[in-house]
Amino acid sequence: MPMSQRPRRLRLLPKMREALAEVRLHPAQFIAPLFVRLGENLRNPIASMPGVYQFSPDTALVELRRLEKLGVGGFMLFGVTEGVKKDALGSHAHDPKNAVCETLMRAKEAGVKMLAMTDLCYCEYTNHGHCGPLTAGPGVSTVDNDLTIQRLGTQAIVHARAGAEVVAPSGMMDGGVESIRAALDAEGKEQVAILAYAVKYASSFYGPFRDAAESPPQFGDRKSYQMDFRRGEREAIAEALADVEQGADMVMVKPGGPYVDILRGVTDAVDVPTAVYQVSGEYAMVKAAAERGWIDERGVVLETMTAFRRAGASLVVTYYAGDICAWLTDAE
């Protein structure tokens, strides 16, 4: 490089670096996941996810108000179900008085204005821990795809009636988005958007989530329906395009950090917004290293979020949502 070209000139001064920043973070871009369960005055810490809790609907409302004050753009609810209420079909997911619906209704009644999102799946509600009713008969037991997508439409309606503005099917069921869109439209809920977990890998990064949601598979794994991380970008793009064709308003890539290449490829291929989920294992690793003083937690998190945005994500689902928004406010 000739010495007449000195790229460092544009890095020397903080005001120059700030003026030339191409990727910026804003609180509205972040979605906070919340684990909710029935009860009163519950705020159960999750050992594998420091700073994350299971909330009852009343304490969840307190947390939502805190997050809204920080400027967090939205929240996504995950239901935690008592063992006695679980069955092979995940029937409690359709109960309009379950924890997700109760929390949604309280948030709406209290005037919480954050974007209200809900996870659509059955792993938290089935007694076997898989993402829908299982196939019967001889052969490999897996989730019954077609029965599950019928039931997902019902779950979506229950959430929409309670106040969900976005439903997010996460089970990787073929045809799930189409079934949900048809059910919502037939119910007169055309305004409810679908954020499809279009590209979700069978990942080892989900361990702490299964503690938080109390939803580990009771046998086997989820590799027969979640994606194989050894496959390339073409399959991911095909999955995302299929969900868009079926009516998805947004698509998600999950996990985040190990899949920014996939996120970039999907973002370039679809004509709807993309989201990314920084999952429980990613969060727990940063927390563990930060607690030992091995990394600068704030610096690592903001750098990671910037990478997600640089790779094309319009929204980031992260357990750090509240912290990020507080840090961004401090920086102003």
Short mmCIF file of C-alpha atoms in Angstrom, two decimals, residues 22-135:
data_model
loop_
_atom_site.label_atom_id
_atom_site.label_comp_id
_atom_site.label_asym_id
_atom_site.label_seq_id
_atom_site.Cartn_x
_atom_site.Cartn_y
_atom_site.Cartn_z
CA GLU A 22 -21.87 2.26 9.34
CA VAL A 23 -23.68 -0.06 11.75
CA ARG A 24 -25.46 1.35 14.78
CA LEU A 25 -27.48 -0.23 17.55
CA HIS A 26 -30.85 1.08 18.71
CA PRO A 27 -32.96 -0.19 21.64
CA ALA A 28 -35.97 -0.83 19.37
CA GLN A 29 -33.99 -3.57 17.59
CA PHE A 30 -33.85 -5.84 20.66
CA ILE A 31 -36.36 -8.44 21.84
CA ALA A 32 -36.25 -9.80 25.40
CA PRO A 33 -37.22 -13.45 25.97
CA LEU A 34 -39.18 -14.11 29.19
CA PHE A 35 -40.01 -17.44 30.84
CA VAL A 36 -43.40 -17.37 32.53
CA ARG A 37 -45.25 -19.89 34.69
CA LEU A 38 -48.49 -19.83 36.65
CA GLY A 39 -48.31 -18.70 40.26
CA GLU A 40 -47.90 -15.53 42.28
CA ASN A 41 -44.83 -13.51 43.25
CA LEU A 42 -42.45 -15.93 41.52
CA ARG A 43 -39.00 -14.86 40.37
CA ASN A 44 -37.11 -18.13 40.20
CA PRO A 45 -33.44 -17.76 39.25
CA ILE A 46 -32.08 -20.05 36.52
CA ALA A 47 -28.72 -21.37 37.69
CA SER A 48 -27.26 -21.88 34.20
CA MET A 49 -28.34 -18.39 33.07
CA PRO A 50 -27.30 -15.79 35.68
CA GLY A 51 -29.62 -12.81 35.65
CA VAL A 52 -32.48 -14.71 33.96
CA TYR A 53 -35.59 -15.85 35.83
CA GLN A 54 -38.86 -17.71 35.60
CA PHE A 55 -41.61 -15.19 36.33
CA SER A 56 -45.23 -15.55 37.35
CA PRO A 57 -47.59 -13.24 35.41
CA ASP A 58 -47.55 -10.59 38.16
CA THR A 59 -43.76 -10.37 38.42
CA ALA A 60 -43.46 -10.66 34.63
CA LEU A 61 -45.49 -7.46 34.40
CA VAL A 62 -43.01 -5.72 36.70
CA GLU A 63 -40.15 -6.93 34.49
CA LEU A 64 -41.92 -5.83 31.31
CA ARG A 65 -42.41 -2.35 32.71
CA ARG A 66 -38.70 -2.22 33.59
CA LEU A 67 -37.70 -3.31 30.09
CA GLU A 68 -40.10 -0.86 28.46
CA LYS A 69 -38.64 2.00 30.50
CA LEU A 70 -35.20 1.03 29.18
CA GLY A 71 -36.52 1.24 25.62
CA VAL A 72 -36.47 -2.48 24.72
CA GLY A 73 -38.37 -2.96 21.48
CA GLY A 74 -40.34 -6.09 22.34
CA PHE A 75 -40.66 -9.24 24.39
CA MET A 76 -41.14 -12.91 23.56
CA LEU A 77 -42.91 -15.20 26.01
CA PHE A 78 -42.09 -18.85 26.66
CA GLY A 79 -44.44 -20.89 28.83
CA VAL A 80 -43.15 -23.11 31.63
CA THR A 81 -45.61 -25.88 32.50
CA GLU A 82 -46.00 -27.88 35.70
CA GLY A 83 -45.43 -31.61 35.15
CA VAL A 84 -48.97 -32.54 36.13
CA LYS A 85 -50.34 -30.35 33.31
CA LYS A 86 -48.21 -31.93 30.60
CA ASP A 87 -49.54 -34.65 28.31
CA ALA A 88 -48.58 -36.33 25.04
CA LEU A 89 -50.34 -33.66 22.94
CA GLY A 90 -49.23 -30.58 24.85
CA SER A 91 -52.87 -29.68 25.52
CA HIS A 92 -52.09 -27.00 28.10
CA ALA A 93 -50.69 -24.89 25.26
CA HIS A 94 -54.31 -24.32 24.17
CA ASP A 95 -55.55 -23.25 27.60
CA PRO A 96 -56.52 -19.55 27.46
CA LYS A 97 -55.57 -19.31 31.13
CA ASN A 98 -52.04 -20.65 30.77
CA ALA A 99 -49.06 -18.54 31.82
CA VAL A 100 -48.38 -17.07 28.39
CA CYS A 101 -51.98 -15.94 27.91
CA GLU A 102 -52.28 -14.62 31.46
CA THR A 103 -49.10 -12.59 31.04
CA LEU A 104 -50.22 -11.23 27.68
CA MET A 105 -53.58 -10.13 29.07
CA ARG A 106 -51.99 -8.44 32.08
CA ALA A 107 -49.51 -6.63 29.84
CA LYS A 108 -52.29 -5.37 27.58
CA GLU A 109 -54.47 -4.29 30.50
CA ALA A 110 -51.51 -2.44 32.01
CA GLY A 111 -50.82 -0.57 28.78
CA VAL A 112 -47.43 -2.12 28.01
CA LYS A 113 -46.61 -0.88 24.51
CA MET A 114 -43.65 -3.08 23.64
CA LEU A 115 -44.12 -5.45 20.70
CA ALA A 116 -45.80 -8.56 22.15
CA MET A 117 -44.40 -11.81 20.74
CA THR A 118 -45.01 -15.43 21.72
CA ASP A 119 -43.19 -18.64 21.00
CA LEU A 120 -45.38 -21.26 19.29
CA CYS A 121 -44.21 -24.76 20.12
CA TYR A 122 -45.15 -27.76 22.25
CA CYS A 123 -41.87 -28.83 23.83
CA GLU A 124 -42.69 -26.89 27.02
CA TYR A 125 -46.13 -28.55 27.21
CA THR A 126 -45.59 -32.22 26.26
CA ASN A 127 -44.68 -34.91 28.78
CA HIS A 128 -42.06 -36.26 26.35
CA GLY A 129 -40.40 -32.88 25.70
CA HIS A 130 -40.65 -32.98 21.91
CA CYS A 131 -42.11 -30.20 19.79
CA GLY A 132 -45.45 -31.82 19.03
CA PRO A 133 -47.44 -35.06 19.25
CA LEU A 134 -45.41 -38.11 18.29
CA THR A 135 -45.93 -40.52 15.43
#
